[in-house]
XYZ file of C-alpha atoms in Angstrom:
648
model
C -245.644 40.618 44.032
C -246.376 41.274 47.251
C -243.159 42.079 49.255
C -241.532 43.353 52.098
C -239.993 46.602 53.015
C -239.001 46.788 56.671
C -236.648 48.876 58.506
C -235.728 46.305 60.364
C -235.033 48.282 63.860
C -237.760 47.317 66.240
C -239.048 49.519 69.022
C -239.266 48.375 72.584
C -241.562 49.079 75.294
C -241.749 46.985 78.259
C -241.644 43.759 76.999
C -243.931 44.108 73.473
C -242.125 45.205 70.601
C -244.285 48.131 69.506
C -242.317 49.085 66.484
C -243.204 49.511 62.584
C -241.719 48.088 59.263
C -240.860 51.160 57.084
C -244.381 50.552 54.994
C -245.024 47.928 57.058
C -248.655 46.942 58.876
C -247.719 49.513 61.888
C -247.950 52.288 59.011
C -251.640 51.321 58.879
C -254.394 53.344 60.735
C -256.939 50.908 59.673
C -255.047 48.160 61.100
C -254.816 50.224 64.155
C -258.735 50.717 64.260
C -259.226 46.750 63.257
C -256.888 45.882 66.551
C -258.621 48.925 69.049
C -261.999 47.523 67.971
C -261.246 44.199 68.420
C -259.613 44.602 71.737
C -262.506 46.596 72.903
C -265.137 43.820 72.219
C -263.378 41.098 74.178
C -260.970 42.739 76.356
C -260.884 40.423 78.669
C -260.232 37.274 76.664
C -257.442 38.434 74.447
C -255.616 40.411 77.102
C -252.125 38.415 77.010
C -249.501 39.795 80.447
C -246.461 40.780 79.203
C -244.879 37.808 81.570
C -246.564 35.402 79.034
C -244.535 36.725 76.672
C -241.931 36.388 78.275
C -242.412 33.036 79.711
C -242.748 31.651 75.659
C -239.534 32.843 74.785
C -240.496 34.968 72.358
C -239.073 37.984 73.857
C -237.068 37.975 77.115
C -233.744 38.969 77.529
C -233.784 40.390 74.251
C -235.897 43.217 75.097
C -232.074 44.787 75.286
C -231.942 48.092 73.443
C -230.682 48.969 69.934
C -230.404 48.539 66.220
C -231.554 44.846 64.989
C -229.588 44.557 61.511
C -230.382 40.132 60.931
C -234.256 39.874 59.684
C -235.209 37.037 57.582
C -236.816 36.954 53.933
C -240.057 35.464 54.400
C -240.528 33.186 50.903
C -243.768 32.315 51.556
C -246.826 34.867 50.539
C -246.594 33.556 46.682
C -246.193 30.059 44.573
C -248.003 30.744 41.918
C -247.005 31.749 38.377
C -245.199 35.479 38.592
C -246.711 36.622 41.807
C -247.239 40.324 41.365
C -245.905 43.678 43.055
C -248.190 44.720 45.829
C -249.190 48.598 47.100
C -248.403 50.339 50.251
C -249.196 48.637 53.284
C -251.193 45.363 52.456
C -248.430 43.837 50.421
C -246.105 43.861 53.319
C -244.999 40.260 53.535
C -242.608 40.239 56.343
C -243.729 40.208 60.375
C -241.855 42.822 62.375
C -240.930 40.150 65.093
C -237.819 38.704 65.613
C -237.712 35.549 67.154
C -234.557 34.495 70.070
C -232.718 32.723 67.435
C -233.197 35.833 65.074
C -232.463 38.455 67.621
C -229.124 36.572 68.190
C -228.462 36.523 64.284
C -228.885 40.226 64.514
C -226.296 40.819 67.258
C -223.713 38.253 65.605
C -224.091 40.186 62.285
C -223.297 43.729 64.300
C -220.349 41.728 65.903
C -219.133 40.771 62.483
C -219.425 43.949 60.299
C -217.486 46.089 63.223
C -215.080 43.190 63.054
C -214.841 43.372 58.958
C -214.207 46.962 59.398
C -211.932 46.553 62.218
C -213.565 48.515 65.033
C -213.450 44.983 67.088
C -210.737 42.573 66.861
C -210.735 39.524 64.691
C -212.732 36.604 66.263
C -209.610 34.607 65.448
C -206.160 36.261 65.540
C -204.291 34.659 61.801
C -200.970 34.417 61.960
C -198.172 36.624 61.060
C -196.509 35.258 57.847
C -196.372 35.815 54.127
C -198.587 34.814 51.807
C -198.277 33.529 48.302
C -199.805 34.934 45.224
C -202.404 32.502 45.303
C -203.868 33.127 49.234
C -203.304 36.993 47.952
C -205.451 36.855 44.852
C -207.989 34.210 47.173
C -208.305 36.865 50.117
C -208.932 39.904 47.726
C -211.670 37.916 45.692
C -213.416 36.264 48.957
C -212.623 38.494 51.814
C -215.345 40.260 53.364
C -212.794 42.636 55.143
C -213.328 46.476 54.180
C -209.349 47.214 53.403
C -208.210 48.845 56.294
C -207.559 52.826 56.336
C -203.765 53.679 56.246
C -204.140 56.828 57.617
C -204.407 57.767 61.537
C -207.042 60.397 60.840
C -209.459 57.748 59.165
C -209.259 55.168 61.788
C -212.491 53.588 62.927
C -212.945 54.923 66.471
C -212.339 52.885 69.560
C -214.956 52.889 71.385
C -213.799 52.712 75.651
C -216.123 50.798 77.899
C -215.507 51.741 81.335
C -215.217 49.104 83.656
C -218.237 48.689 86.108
C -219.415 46.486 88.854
C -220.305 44.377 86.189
C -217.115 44.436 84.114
C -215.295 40.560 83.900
C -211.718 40.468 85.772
C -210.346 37.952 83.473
C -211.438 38.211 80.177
C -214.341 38.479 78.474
C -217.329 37.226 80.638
C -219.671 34.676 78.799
C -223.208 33.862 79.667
C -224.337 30.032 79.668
C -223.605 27.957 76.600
C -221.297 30.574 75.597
C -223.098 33.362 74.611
C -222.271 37.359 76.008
C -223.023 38.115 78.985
C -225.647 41.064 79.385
C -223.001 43.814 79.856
C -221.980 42.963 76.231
C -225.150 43.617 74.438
C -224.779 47.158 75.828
C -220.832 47.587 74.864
C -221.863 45.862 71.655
C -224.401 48.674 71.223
C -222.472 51.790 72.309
C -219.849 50.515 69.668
C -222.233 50.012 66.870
C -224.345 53.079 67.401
C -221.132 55.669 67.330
C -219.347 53.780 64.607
C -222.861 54.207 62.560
C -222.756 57.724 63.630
C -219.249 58.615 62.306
C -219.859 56.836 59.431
C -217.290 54.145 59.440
C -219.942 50.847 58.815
C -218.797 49.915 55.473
C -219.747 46.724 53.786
C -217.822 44.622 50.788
C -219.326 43.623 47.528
C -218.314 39.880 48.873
C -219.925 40.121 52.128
C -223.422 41.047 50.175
C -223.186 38.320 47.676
C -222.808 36.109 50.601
C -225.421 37.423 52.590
C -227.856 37.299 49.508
C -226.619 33.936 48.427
C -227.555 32.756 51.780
C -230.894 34.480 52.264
C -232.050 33.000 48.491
C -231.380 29.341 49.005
C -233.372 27.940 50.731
C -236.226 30.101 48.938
C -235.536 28.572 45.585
C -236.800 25.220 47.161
C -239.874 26.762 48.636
C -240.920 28.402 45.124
C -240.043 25.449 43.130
C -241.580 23.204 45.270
C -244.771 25.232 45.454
C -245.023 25.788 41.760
C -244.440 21.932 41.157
C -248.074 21.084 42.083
C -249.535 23.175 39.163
C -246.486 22.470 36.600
C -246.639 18.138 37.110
C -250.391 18.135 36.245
C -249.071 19.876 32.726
C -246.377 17.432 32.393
C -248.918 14.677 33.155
C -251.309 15.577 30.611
C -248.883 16.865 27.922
C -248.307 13.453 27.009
C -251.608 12.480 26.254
C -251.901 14.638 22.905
C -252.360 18.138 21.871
C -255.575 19.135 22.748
C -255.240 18.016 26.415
C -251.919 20.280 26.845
C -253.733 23.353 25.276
C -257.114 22.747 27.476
C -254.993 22.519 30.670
C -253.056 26.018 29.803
C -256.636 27.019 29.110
C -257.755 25.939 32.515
C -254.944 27.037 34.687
C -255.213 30.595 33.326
C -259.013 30.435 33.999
C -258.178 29.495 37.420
C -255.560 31.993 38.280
C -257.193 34.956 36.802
C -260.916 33.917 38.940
C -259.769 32.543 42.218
C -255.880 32.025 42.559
C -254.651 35.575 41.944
C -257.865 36.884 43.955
C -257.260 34.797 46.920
C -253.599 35.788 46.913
C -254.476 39.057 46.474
C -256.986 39.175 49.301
C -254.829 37.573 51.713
C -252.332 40.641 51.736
C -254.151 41.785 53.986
C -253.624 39.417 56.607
C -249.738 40.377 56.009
C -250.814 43.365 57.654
C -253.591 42.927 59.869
C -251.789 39.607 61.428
C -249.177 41.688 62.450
C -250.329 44.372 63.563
C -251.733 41.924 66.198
C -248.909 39.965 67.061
C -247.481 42.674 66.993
C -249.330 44.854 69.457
C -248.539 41.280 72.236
C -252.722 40.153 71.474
C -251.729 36.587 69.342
C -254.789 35.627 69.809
C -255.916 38.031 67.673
C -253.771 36.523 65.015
C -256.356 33.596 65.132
C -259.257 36.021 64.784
C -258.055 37.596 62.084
C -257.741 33.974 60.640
C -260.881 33.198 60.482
C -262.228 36.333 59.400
C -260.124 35.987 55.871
C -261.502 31.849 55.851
C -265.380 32.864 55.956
C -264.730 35.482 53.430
C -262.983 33.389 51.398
C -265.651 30.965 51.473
C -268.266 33.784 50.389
C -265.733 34.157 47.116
C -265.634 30.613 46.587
C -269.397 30.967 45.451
C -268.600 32.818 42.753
C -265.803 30.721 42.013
C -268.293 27.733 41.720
C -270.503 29.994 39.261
C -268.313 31.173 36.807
C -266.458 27.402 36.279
C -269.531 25.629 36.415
C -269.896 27.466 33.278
C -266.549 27.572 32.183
C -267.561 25.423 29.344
C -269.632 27.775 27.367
C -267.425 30.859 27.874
C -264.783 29.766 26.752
C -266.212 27.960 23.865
C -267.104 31.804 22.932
C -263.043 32.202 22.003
C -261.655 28.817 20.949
C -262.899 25.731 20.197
C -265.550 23.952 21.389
C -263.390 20.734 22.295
C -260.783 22.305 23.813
C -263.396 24.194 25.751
C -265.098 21.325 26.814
C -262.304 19.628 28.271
C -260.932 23.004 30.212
C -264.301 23.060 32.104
C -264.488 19.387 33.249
C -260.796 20.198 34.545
C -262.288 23.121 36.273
C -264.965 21.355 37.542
C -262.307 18.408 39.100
C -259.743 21.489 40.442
C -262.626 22.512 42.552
C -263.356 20.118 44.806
C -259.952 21.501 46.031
C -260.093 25.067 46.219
C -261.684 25.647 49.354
C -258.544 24.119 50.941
C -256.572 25.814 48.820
C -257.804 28.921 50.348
C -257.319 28.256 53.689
C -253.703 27.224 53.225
C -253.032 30.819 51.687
C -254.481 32.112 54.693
C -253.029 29.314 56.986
C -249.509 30.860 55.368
C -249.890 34.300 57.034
C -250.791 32.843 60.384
C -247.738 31.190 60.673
C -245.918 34.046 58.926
C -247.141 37.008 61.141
C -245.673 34.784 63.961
C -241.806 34.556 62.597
C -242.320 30.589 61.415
C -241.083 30.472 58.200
C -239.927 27.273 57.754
C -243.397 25.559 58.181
C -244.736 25.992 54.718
C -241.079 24.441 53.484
C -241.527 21.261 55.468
C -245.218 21.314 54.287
C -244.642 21.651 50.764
C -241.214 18.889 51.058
C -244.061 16.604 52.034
C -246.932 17.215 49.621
C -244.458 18.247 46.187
C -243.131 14.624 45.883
C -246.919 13.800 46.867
C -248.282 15.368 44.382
C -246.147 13.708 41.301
C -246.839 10.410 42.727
C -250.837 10.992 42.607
C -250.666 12.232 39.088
C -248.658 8.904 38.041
C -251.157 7.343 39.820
C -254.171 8.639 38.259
C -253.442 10.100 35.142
C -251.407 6.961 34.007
C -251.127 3.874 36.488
C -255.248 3.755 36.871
C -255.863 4.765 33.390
C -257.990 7.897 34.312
C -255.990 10.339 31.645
C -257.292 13.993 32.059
C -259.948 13.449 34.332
C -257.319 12.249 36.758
C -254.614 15.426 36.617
C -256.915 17.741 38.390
C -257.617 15.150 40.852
C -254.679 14.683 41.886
C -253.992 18.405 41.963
C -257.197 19.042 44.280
C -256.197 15.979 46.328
C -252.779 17.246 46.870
C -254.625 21.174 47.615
C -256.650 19.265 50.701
C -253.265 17.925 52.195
C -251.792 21.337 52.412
C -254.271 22.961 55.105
C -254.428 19.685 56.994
C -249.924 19.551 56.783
C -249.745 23.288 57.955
C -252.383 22.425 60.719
C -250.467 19.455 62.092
C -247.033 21.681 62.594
C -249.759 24.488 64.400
C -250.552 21.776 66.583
C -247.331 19.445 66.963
C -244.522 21.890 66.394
C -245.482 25.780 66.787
C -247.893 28.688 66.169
C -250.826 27.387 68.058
C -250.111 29.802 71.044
C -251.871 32.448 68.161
C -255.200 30.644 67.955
C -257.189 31.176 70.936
C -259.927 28.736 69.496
C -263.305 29.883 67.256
C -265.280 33.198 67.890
C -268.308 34.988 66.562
C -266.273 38.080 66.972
C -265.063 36.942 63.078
C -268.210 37.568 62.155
C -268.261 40.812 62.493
C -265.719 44.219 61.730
C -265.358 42.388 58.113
C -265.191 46.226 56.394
C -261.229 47.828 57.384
C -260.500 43.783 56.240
C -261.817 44.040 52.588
C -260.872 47.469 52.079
C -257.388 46.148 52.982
C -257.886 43.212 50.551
C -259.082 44.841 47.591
C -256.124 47.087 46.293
C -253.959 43.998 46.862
C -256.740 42.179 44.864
C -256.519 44.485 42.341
C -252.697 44.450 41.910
C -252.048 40.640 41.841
C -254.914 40.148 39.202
C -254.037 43.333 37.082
C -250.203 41.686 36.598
C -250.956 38.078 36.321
C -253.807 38.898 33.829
C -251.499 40.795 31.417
C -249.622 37.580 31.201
C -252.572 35.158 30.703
C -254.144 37.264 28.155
C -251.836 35.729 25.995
C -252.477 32.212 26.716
C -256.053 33.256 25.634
C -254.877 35.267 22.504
C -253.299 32.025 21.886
C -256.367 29.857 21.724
C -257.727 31.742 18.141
C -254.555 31.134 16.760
C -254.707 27.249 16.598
C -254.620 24.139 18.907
C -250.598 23.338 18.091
C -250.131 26.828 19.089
C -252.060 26.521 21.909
C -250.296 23.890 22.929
C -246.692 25.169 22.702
C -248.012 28.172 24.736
C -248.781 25.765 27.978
C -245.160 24.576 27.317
C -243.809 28.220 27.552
C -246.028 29.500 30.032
C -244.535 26.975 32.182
C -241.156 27.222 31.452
C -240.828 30.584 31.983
C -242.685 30.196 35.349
C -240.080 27.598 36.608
C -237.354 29.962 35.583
C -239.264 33.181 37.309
C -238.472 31.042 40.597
C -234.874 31.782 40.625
C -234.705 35.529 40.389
C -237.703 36.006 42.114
C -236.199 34.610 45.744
C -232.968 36.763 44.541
C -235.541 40.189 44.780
C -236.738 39.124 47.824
C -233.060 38.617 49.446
C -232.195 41.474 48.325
C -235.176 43.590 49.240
C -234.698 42.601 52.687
C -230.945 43.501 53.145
C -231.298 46.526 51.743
C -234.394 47.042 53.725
C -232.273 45.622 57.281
C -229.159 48.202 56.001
C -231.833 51.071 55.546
C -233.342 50.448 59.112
C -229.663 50.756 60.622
C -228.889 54.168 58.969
C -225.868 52.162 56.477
C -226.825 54.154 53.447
C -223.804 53.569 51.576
C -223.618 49.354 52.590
C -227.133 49.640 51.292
C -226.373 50.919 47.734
C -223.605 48.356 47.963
C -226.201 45.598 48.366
C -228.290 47.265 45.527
C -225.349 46.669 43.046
C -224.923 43.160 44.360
C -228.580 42.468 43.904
C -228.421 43.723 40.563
C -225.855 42.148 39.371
C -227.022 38.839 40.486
C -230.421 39.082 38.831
C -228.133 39.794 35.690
C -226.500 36.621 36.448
C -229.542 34.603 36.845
C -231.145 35.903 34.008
C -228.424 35.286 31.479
C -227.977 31.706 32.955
C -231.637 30.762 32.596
C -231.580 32.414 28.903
C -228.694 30.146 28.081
C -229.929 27.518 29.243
C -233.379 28.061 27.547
C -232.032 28.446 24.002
C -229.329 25.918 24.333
C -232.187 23.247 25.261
C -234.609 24.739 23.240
C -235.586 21.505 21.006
C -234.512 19.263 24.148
C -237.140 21.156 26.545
C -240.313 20.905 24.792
C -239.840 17.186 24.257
C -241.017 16.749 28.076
C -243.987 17.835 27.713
C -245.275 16.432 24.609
C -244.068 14.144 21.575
C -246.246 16.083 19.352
C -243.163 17.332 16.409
C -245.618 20.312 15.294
C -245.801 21.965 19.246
C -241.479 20.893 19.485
C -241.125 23.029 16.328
C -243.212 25.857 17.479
C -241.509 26.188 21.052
C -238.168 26.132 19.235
C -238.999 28.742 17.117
C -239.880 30.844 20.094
C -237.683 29.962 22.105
C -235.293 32.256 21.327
C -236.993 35.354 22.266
C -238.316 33.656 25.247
C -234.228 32.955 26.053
C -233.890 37.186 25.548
C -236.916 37.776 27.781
C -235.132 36.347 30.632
C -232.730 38.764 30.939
C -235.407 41.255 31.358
C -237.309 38.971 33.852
C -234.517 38.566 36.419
C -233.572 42.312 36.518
C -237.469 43.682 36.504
C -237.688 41.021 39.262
C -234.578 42.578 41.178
C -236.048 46.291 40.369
C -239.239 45.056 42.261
C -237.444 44.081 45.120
C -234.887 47.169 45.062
C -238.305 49.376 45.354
C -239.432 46.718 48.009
C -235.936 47.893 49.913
C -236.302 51.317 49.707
C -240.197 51.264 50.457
C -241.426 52.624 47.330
C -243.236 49.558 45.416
C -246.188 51.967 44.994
C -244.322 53.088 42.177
C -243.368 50.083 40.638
C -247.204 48.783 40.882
C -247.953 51.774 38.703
C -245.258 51.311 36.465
C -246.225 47.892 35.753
C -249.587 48.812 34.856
C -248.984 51.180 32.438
C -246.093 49.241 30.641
C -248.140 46.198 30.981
C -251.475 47.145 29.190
C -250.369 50.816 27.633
C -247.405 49.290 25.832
C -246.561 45.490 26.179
C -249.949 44.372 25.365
C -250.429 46.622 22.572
C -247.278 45.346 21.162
C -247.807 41.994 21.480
C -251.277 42.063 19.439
C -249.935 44.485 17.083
C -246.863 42.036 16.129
C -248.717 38.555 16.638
C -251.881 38.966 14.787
C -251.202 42.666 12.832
C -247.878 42.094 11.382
C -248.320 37.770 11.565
C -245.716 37.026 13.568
C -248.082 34.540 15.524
C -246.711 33.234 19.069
C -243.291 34.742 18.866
C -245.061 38.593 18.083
C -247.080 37.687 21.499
C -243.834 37.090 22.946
C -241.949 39.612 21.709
C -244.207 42.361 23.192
C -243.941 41.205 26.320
C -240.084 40.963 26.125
C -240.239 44.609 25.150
C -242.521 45.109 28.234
C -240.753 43.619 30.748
C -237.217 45.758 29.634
C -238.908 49.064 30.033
C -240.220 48.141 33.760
C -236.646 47.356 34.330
C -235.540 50.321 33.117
C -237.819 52.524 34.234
C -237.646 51.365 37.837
C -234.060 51.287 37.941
C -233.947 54.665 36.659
C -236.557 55.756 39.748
C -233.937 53.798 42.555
C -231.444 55.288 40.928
C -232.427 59.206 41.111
C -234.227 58.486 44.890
C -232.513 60.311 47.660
C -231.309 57.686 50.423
C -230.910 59.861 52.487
C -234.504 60.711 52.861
C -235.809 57.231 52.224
C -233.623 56.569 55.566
C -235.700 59.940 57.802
C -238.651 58.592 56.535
C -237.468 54.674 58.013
C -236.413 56.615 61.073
C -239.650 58.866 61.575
C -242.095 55.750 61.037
C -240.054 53.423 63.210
C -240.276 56.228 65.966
C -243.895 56.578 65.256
C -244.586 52.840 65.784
């Protein structure tokens, strides 16, 4: 899972924001190189003025100095199965830049935690009366105020502004439309810095389940949306029979583990080399980069074409030879669309590195309800059964590039092209050895998952089968906690940068406990539904009986899938996913796997050993990560933010 871990507190000079993520792409010397080389070969094309920048919007007025607290979760670098947890620098997924609009989030958040911990007066003044038990008991369950100190020595300190030549007679001055005049930033900043320096930022448990509630919302949709276009082609062909359902699990794990997990591994980089150049005030760059990652891409895509051109006989080598038969002609379909699949992962970080993270959203609200429509269409309406799912997924892949292109061009990002150069033709080297440990980390995770769809496949067609149906389940549920990680990686990550160690542990808590939350609501849900769930995928009463045997250790798994989720994104936070990338490794393959053969074909246990061993898996990465955030000195994680944002 490629993830973010900023420290949120950009560094000005002049008018480009210079300043790193804590782990972020400004951490990267190659990246550095990449952008000096580039520069140097066309210095005079990519040059941008710094009043370009300005004249955009994009910076401005809010080149005003001090701690930026508002940064928003990104949501977009995944949709596929259980995207995986990225190392060091090229699974950043979050652009340092802050947009206007996010810049003024940032101060209104300041404005509102010195208010909640009354260093600034209420925004509105509530009237003196008494309240009755009921507005008691609602205030202490839903107030984000930090109860106030009683004593005089603990009093948050006032911080006195003297009055200038700038200073409002009558009031409090306001800029146009309302917002603070200039003279406020600063008082705004003088307050927040020496209330963060005598320690009196606190935060509430109510004003972080708020703030992660919020961030998480709207990347629910994005997740579920994006992992509708694989899961309708399985309800689509589930209803044709048996064999279909198993030979389209069979075919969706051959094509994550040979060109989806690659290509969304390889495209971390471009979370860090995108960036660094918008970054550095060069968007044009951004563009360059762009292409470099599409003509590589398109060198993969040969040996895409080569290995499921001959899909067929491979995997006849571990199931049947029908099954097998009917994976590879899927494979063959799915490809006409994988070239534009790959340029809409790369399309993604474009947009990203640029702050414009709604545009995959409205993309995907277009092309989801698209995509079930052209499955009806083919695999039913026209009477083209499996030969038409994959279809209608590739046909629904070739929208998305052509979608994201059409906001570049109509609504935003296009100021980052700078049209087509040889110059991405060349410098390809700091670019794949950027792309290959983030290769290596998505495939390494998803694979230790789709090993058992393939374990599966010697056990028996029926069994087969019922593993598509759980595979998929469990990948629709894995879209809940997984936004809740990344919410919660960023605040942590935003209280880190602003030197709020103990509103960050707060947040930790708060994250945690939600992905408990989650996780027991989707394992209710899971074994309370467990005959009722199956049944949309296939009539078949052999696969129902076989999911709702399993079922219930699948509904105990999720548990341990929302908090490992929320570990990844509380070492995310902090900046220390190298760890967790490690520890999912060696869980993964040392113990999970092991157990999961061990119980499913050594003891007999079938498709619920497989299971189990996974279950097992995923509850020691929770623990041991947990265990590793827990013993980590904050303190230190919050230097090292500090040294690497000077550094930027």
């Amino acid at each position: 899972m490629a993830s973010p871990s900023s420290a949120s507190r950009p560094i000005t000079k002049g008018k480009q924001p210079v300043a790193a993520e804590f782990g972020g792409p400004f951490g990267s010397p190659l990246a550095q190189a990449v952008l000096a080389r580039d520069l140097a070969e066309c210095p005079d094309e990519l040059d941008i003025d710094a009043n370009d920048i300005e004249a955009d919007g994009s910076e401005s007025d809010e080149s005003i100095p001090g701690p930026t607290l508002y940064r928003r979760p990104s949501g977009i670098a995944f949709g596929a199965i259980r995207p995986a947890l990225s190392l060091g620098p090229a699974g950043a997924d979050e652009s340092p830049i802050l947009s206007r609009f996010e810049r003024a989030r940032s101060r209104e958040a300041e404005r509102s935690l010195l208010r909640d911990n009354h260093i600034l007066p209420p925004k509105h003044q509530p009237p003196h009366k008494p309240q009755g038990p009921i507005a008691s008991l609602y205030k202490r369950l839903f107030s984000t105020k930090v109860r106030q100190r009683v004593t005089d020595e603990e009093s948050p300190p006032r911080i006195v502004v003297e009055p200038s030549e700038t200073t409002a007679l009558l009031g409090e001055a306001r800029g146009r439309s309302g917002a603070p005049a200039p003279h406020e930033h600063e008082h705004l900043n003088e307050q927040w810095e020496a209330a963060v320096a005598a320690g009196q930022i606190k935060t509430t448990w109510q004003r972080e389940a708020k703030t992660i509630a919020t961030y998480s919302r709207s990347l629910v949709l994005t997740f579920l949306l994006q992992y509708s276009l694989n899961a309708t082609s399985i309800f689509a062909v589930g209803r044709l029979g048996t064999r279909e359902l198993g030979a389209v699990s069979l075919a969706t794990m051959t094509a994550s583990i040979t060109c989806y997990a690659p290509v969304q591994g390889l495209v971390t980089s471009l979370d860090t080399l995108c960036a660094q150049a918008y970054g550095s005030g060069h968007k044009q760059l951004v563009g360059l980069q762009l292409q470099r990652m599409i003509y590589f891409l398109m060198v993969y895509f040969i040996f895409v074409i080569v290995v499921w051109l001959n899909a067929e006989w491979i995997l006849a080598t571990w199931i049947d030879p029908v099954s097998a038969a009917l994976a590879g002609i899927y494979l063959r379909t799915l490809m006409l669309g994988v070239p534009a699949y790959m340029c809409f992962e790369a399309g993604k970080r474009f947009v990203q590195a640029q702050g414009i993270f709604h545009a995959t959203t409205y993309v995907l609200l277009i092309a989801a309800p698209t995509n079930v429509f052209v499955n009806w269409l083919f695999v039913w309406h026209l009477g083209w059964g499996f030969r038409g799912a994959p279809l209608a997924v590739a046909l629904t892949q070739n929208m998305l590039p052509w979608l994201l292109l059409l906001y570049v061009w109509k609504v935003d990002g296009s100021q980052a092209w700078g049209g087509f150069r040889r110059a991405a033709f060349k410098n390809w080297g700091p670019m794949i050895r950027l792309a290959l440990p983030g290769m290596v980390m998505v495939v390494a995770e998803w694979f230790a998952f789709e090993i058992l769809t393939l374990a599966c496949g010697r056990i028996g067609v029926a069994t087969l089968a019922a593993q598509s149906v759980l595979m998929t389940v469990t990948a629709i549920t894995f879209q809940i906690p997984f936004p809740v990680s990344i919410a919660g990686s960023t605040r942590i990550a935003n209280l880190i940068g602003a030197n709020l160690v103990d509103a960050a542990k707060t947040s930790a808590k708060v994250t945690v406990a939600g992905g408990v939350l989650v996780g027991l609501f989707n394992a209710t849900m899971l074994f309370s539904f467990r005959y009722q769930i199956p049944r949309l995928f296939t009539p078949d009463p052999e696969v129902i009986e076989i999911v709702a045997t399993v079922m219930p250790v699948v509904a105990g798994m999720q548990l341990f899938d929302g908090m490992a989720a929320v570990s990844h994104g509380l070492l995310r936070g902090i900046g220390r996913q190298e760890f967790g990338g490690y520890a999912n490794l060696i869980i993964y393959y040392v113990v999970a796997l092991p157990i999961s053969f061990g119980l499913g074909f050594g003891v007999g246990w079938g498709l619920k050993g497989l299971w189990f061993g996974v279950t097992v898996g995923l509850g020691l990465v929770a623990l041991v990560e947990y265990l590793f955030v827990w013993l980590s000195d904050w303190d230190l994680i919050v230097k090292d933010a500090e040294r690497r944002n000077r550094s930027g």
